[in-house]
Structure formats: C-alpha cells, structure tokens
Amino acid sequence: MTVGSSQNRGALDELYSLSAAQIELMPWEPVPGASGVHQKVLWHLGTFVQALVRYDEGAIGHGEPHLAAHHHLWVVSGAATIAGRRLVAGSYVHVPPGVRHRVEDVGPEGCVVLQMHRPHAPVEAERLAASPD
C-alpha cells in the first residue's frame, strides 16, 4: 500500500505497513496550538490515530483530557515529563479518558513518542462525564 493512500477505505481489510524509509520521508507536520510539537500520522481510521509525535527542546504539550479516548504513549527517543512522571526512551504510559497528560521538561535531545489514540464508545464518555470528580 502506498503511504497515505485511502487509509480510511480498507483500513481494517488489508495489511498496512510503512518501511523505515517511508516513515523517514514523511514530513513532520506542526501540531496546531502546540509550539515546537510536530507529528507524522502513521495510520488513522476516523478518530483512531496512530502517530509519531516529536517534541523539540523546551516544547510543552498541554495534554488536555479527552473524555472519549484512551492514549497509549511509548517513548521512542529522548526524555520528557509526561503527566508528572519522568519517562525516557523505552518507557510506556497509558492515559485513561479524562486525565490531563501534560508533556514538559523536554531535554536538549527532544523527545519522540509513538501515540496511539483509541476512542471508546459514546456511552463510556457519557458515563465518565456524569461521574463526580
């Protein structure tokens, strides 16, 4: 499959892969509203999004809570403080719905994470929104 070709059409019907060379050639796109944060979307289906996210030195990701999605983050390179925890390359974090997950204290080498964003059914979001803090 060619990079970026109709990822929504057939996204669940066929094997999709990107070689290291294809990923390297993909441009880093700025993340709106987040200075010094860029991404390469590797795969998506509607609001399911798998992306590499790069934080430049000193960049901050606000990590607004999402009531309708789980985030899974794997630190590919560098280090950053994510949701108050210092994570280095090889670390993993699961961010449940409704939890703030600010990214900060990015060092001089920057930080790249593999972000897997998994929305869940609206009934779960409604239940979370209705529950007291």
PDB file of C-alpha atoms in Angstrom:
ATOM      1  CA  MET A   1       0.000   0.000   0.000  1.00  0.00           C
ATOM      2  CA  THR A   2       1.272   3.456  -0.828  1.00  0.00           C
ATOM      3  CA  VAL A   3       1.887   5.916   2.001  1.00  0.00           C
ATOM      4  CA  GLY A   4      -1.225   7.949   2.708  1.00  0.00           C
ATOM      5  CA  SER A   5      -3.420   6.191   0.142  1.00  0.00           C
ATOM      6  CA  SER A   6      -7.039   5.996   1.260  1.00  0.00           C
ATOM      7  CA  GLN A   7      -6.186   4.903   4.767  1.00  0.00           C
ATOM      8  CA  ASN A   8      -9.855   5.046   5.735  1.00  0.00           C
ATOM      9  CA  ARG A   9     -11.011   2.903   2.801  1.00  0.00           C
ATOM     10  CA  GLY A  10      -9.963  -0.627   3.579  1.00  0.00           C
ATOM     11  CA  ALA A  11      -8.117   0.370   6.753  1.00  0.00           C
ATOM     12  CA  LEU A  12      -9.468  -2.693   8.500  1.00  0.00           C
ATOM     13  CA  ASP A  13      -9.462  -5.004   5.491  1.00  0.00           C
ATOM     14  CA  GLU A  14      -5.837  -5.205   4.498  1.00  0.00           C
ATOM     15  CA  LEU A  15      -2.363  -5.242   5.942  1.00  0.00           C
ATOM     16  CA  TYR A  16      -0.889  -1.757   6.147  1.00  0.00           C
ATOM     17  CA  SER A  17       2.794  -1.196   6.697  1.00  0.00           C
ATOM     18  CA  LEU A  18       5.334   1.561   6.349  1.00  0.00           C
ATOM     19  CA  SER A  19       9.025   0.880   5.977  1.00  0.00           C
ATOM     20  CA  ALA A  20      11.541   2.864   7.981  1.00  0.00           C
ATOM     21  CA  ALA A  21      12.489   4.655   4.744  1.00  0.00           C
ATOM     22  CA  GLN A  22       8.859   5.631   4.052  1.00  0.00           C
ATOM     23  CA  ILE A  23       8.442   6.989   7.573  1.00  0.00           C
ATOM     24  CA  GLU A  24      11.695   8.918   7.273  1.00  0.00           C
ATOM     25  CA  LEU A  25      10.416  10.582   4.077  1.00  0.00           C
ATOM     26  CA  MET A  26       7.141  11.671   5.673  1.00  0.00           C
ATOM     27  CA  PRO A  27       7.200  15.357   6.662  1.00  0.00           C
ATOM     28  CA  TRP A  28       6.839  16.408  10.287  1.00  0.00           C
ATOM     29  CA  GLU A  29       3.580  18.385  10.396  1.00  0.00           C
ATOM     30  CA  PRO A  30       3.079  21.051  13.095  1.00  0.00           C
ATOM     31  CA  VAL A  31       0.521  20.189  15.769  1.00  0.00           C
ATOM     32  CA  PRO A  32      -1.921  23.121  15.849  1.00  0.00           C
ATOM     33  CA  GLY A  33      -1.706  25.181  19.027  1.00  0.00           C
ATOM     34  CA  ALA A  34       1.461  23.466  20.281  1.00  0.00           C
ATOM     35  CA  SER A  35       4.659  25.336  19.503  1.00  0.00           C
ATOM     36  CA  GLY A  36       7.616  23.019  18.930  1.00  0.00           C
ATOM     37  CA  VAL A  37       5.415  19.920  18.592  1.00  0.00           C
ATOM     38  CA  HIS A  38       5.196  18.030  15.287  1.00  0.00           C
ATOM     39  CA  GLN A  39       3.677  14.762  14.142  1.00  0.00           C
ATOM     40  CA  LYS A  40       3.760  12.105  11.471  1.00  0.00           C
ATOM     41  CA  VAL A  41       0.398  10.344  11.262  1.00  0.00           C
ATOM     42  CA  LEU A  42       1.191   6.708  10.549  1.00  0.00           C
ATOM     43  CA  TRP A  43      -2.365   5.350  10.388  1.00  0.00           C
ATOM     44  CA  HIS A  44      -5.846   6.560  11.135  1.00  0.00           C
ATOM     45  CA  LEU A  45      -9.431   5.469  10.855  1.00  0.00           C
ATOM     46  CA  GLY A  46     -11.794   8.275  11.773  1.00  0.00           C
ATOM     47  CA  THR A  47     -10.660   9.362  15.226  1.00  0.00           C
ATOM     48  CA  PHE A  48      -8.416   6.338  15.763  1.00  0.00           C
ATOM     49  CA  VAL A  49      -4.971   7.874  15.229  1.00  0.00           C
ATOM     50  CA  GLN A  50      -1.510   6.334  15.483  1.00  0.00           C
ATOM     51  CA  ALA A  51       1.271   8.905  15.121  1.00  0.00           C
ATOM     52  CA  LEU A  52       4.846   9.720  15.917  1.00  0.00           C
ATOM     53  CA  VAL A  53       4.902  12.963  17.889  1.00  0.00           C
ATOM     54  CA  ARG A  54       8.124  14.969  18.205  1.00  0.00           C
ATOM     55  CA  TYR A  55       8.648  17.493  20.997  1.00  0.00           C
ATOM     56  CA  ASP A  56      11.504  19.951  20.473  1.00  0.00           C
ATOM     57  CA  GLU A  57      13.645  21.011  23.415  1.00  0.00           C
ATOM     58  CA  GLY A  58      11.537  23.086  25.799  1.00  0.00           C
ATOM     59  CA  ALA A  59       8.257  22.350  23.992  1.00  0.00           C
ATOM     60  CA  ILE A  60       5.128  21.795  26.032  1.00  0.00           C
ATOM     61  CA  GLY A  61       2.201  19.588  25.124  1.00  0.00           C
ATOM     62  CA  HIS A  62      -0.797  20.747  27.113  1.00  0.00           C
ATOM     63  CA  GLY A  63      -2.283  17.251  27.333  1.00  0.00           C
ATOM     64  CA  GLU A  64      -5.891  18.307  27.621  1.00  0.00           C
ATOM     65  CA  PRO A  65      -8.014  15.451  28.935  1.00  0.00           C
ATOM     66  CA  HIS A  66     -10.166  13.588  26.429  1.00  0.00           C
ATOM     67  CA  LEU A  67     -13.380  12.122  27.782  1.00  0.00           C
ATOM     68  CA  ALA A  68     -13.804   9.844  24.793  1.00  0.00           C
ATOM     69  CA  ALA A  69     -10.370   8.336  24.231  1.00  0.00           C
ATOM     70  CA  HIS A  70      -7.548   6.336  25.738  1.00  0.00           C
ATOM     71  CA  HIS A  71      -3.995   7.383  24.834  1.00  0.00           C
ATOM     72  CA  HIS A  72      -1.106   4.966  24.803  1.00  0.00           C
ATOM     73  CA  LEU A  73       2.346   6.550  24.589  1.00  0.00           C
ATOM     74  CA  TRP A  74       5.652   4.814  24.042  1.00  0.00           C
ATOM     75  CA  VAL A  75       8.781   6.969  24.271  1.00  0.00           C
ATOM     76  CA  VAL A  76      10.835   6.186  21.174  1.00  0.00           C
ATOM     77  CA  SER A  77      13.741   8.548  21.849  1.00  0.00           C
ATOM     78  CA  GLY A  78      14.779  11.274  24.258  1.00  0.00           C
ATOM     79  CA  ALA A  79      13.034  12.035  27.528  1.00  0.00           C
ATOM     80  CA  ALA A  80      10.211  14.177  28.874  1.00  0.00           C
ATOM     81  CA  THR A  81       7.987  14.530  31.887  1.00  0.00           C
ATOM     82  CA  ILE A  82       4.537  13.219  30.942  1.00  0.00           C
ATOM     83  CA  ALA A  83       1.673  13.569  33.410  1.00  0.00           C
ATOM     84  CA  GLY A  84       4.193  14.322  36.165  1.00  0.00           C
ATOM     85  CA  ARG A  85       6.367  11.266  35.518  1.00  0.00           C
ATOM     86  CA  ARG A  86       9.849  11.398  34.010  1.00  0.00           C
ATOM     87  CA  LEU A  87       9.914   8.968  31.079  1.00  0.00           C
ATOM     88  CA  VAL A  88      12.876   8.011  28.928  1.00  0.00           C
ATOM     89  CA  ALA A  89      13.255   6.031  25.701  1.00  0.00           C
ATOM     90  CA  GLY A  90      11.611   2.626  26.068  1.00  0.00           C
ATOM     91  CA  SER A  91       9.023   3.845  28.615  1.00  0.00           C
ATOM     92  CA  TYR A  92       5.268   3.437  28.210  1.00  0.00           C
ATOM     93  CA  VAL A  93       2.284   5.259  29.669  1.00  0.00           C
ATOM     94  CA  HIS A  94      -1.474   4.698  29.376  1.00  0.00           C
ATOM     95  CA  VAL A  95      -3.580   7.859  29.733  1.00  0.00           C
ATOM     96  CA  PRO A  96      -7.171   6.961  30.578  1.00  0.00           C
ATOM     97  CA  PRO A  97     -10.101   9.127  29.490  1.00  0.00           C
ATOM     98  CA  GLY A  98     -10.429  12.358  31.441  1.00  0.00           C
ATOM     99  CA  VAL A  99      -6.805  12.505  32.654  1.00  0.00           C
ATOM    100  CA  ARG A 100      -4.581  15.510  31.903  1.00  0.00           C
ATOM    101  CA  HIS A 101      -1.270  14.372  30.392  1.00  0.00           C
ATOM    102  CA  ARG A 102       0.914  17.459  30.037  1.00  0.00           C
ATOM    103  CA  VAL A 103       4.260  16.899  28.317  1.00  0.00           C
ATOM    104  CA  GLU A 104       7.059  19.142  29.602  1.00  0.00           C
ATOM    105  CA  ASP A 105      10.721  19.275  30.633  1.00  0.00           C
ATOM    106  CA  VAL A 106      11.815  18.081  27.201  1.00  0.00           C
ATOM    107  CA  GLY A 107      15.608  17.983  27.162  1.00  0.00           C
ATOM    108  CA  PRO A 108      18.105  19.158  24.531  1.00  0.00           C
ATOM    109  CA  GLU A 109      17.758  15.917  22.540  1.00  0.00           C
ATOM    110  CA  GLY A 110      13.997  16.428  22.191  1.00  0.00           C
ATOM    111  CA  CYS A 111      11.552  13.590  22.619  1.00  0.00           C
ATOM    112  CA  VAL A 112       9.689  11.388  20.145  1.00  0.00           C
ATOM    113  CA  VAL A 113       6.708   9.317  21.248  1.00  0.00           C
ATOM    114  CA  LEU A 114       4.524   6.828  19.462  1.00  0.00           C
ATOM    115  CA  GLN A 115       0.994   7.943  20.329  1.00  0.00           C
ATOM    116  CA  MET A 116      -1.883   5.554  19.920  1.00  0.00           C
ATOM    117  CA  HIS A 117      -5.227   7.293  20.345  1.00  0.00           C
ATOM    118  CA  ARG A 118      -8.153   4.939  20.872  1.00  0.00           C
ATOM    119  CA  PRO A 119     -11.619   6.454  21.163  1.00  0.00           C
ATOM    120  CA  HIS A 120     -14.241   4.487  23.001  1.00  0.00           C
ATOM    121  CA  ALA A 121     -17.979   4.181  22.685  1.00  0.00           C
ATOM    122  CA  PRO A 122     -20.050   7.326  23.414  1.00  0.00           C
ATOM    123  CA  VAL A 123     -21.823   5.551  26.273  1.00  0.00           C
ATOM    124  CA  GLU A 124     -18.478   5.314  28.114  1.00  0.00           C
ATOM    125  CA  ALA A 125     -17.840   9.029  27.576  1.00  0.00           C
ATOM    126  CA  GLU A 126     -21.303   9.864  28.895  1.00  0.00           C
ATOM    127  CA  ARG A 127     -20.689   7.728  31.997  1.00  0.00           C
ATOM    128  CA  LEU A 128     -17.338   9.421  32.658  1.00  0.00           C
ATOM    129  CA  ALA A 129     -18.794  12.895  32.145  1.00  0.00           C
ATOM    130  CA  ALA A 130     -21.588  12.139  34.623  1.00  0.00           C
ATOM    131  CA  SER A 131     -19.332  10.746  37.339  1.00  0.00           C
ATOM    132  CA  PRO A 132     -18.319  13.122  40.162  1.00  0.00           C
ATOM    133  CA  ASP A 133     -14.671  14.245  40.361  1.00  0.00           C
TER     134      ASP A 133
END
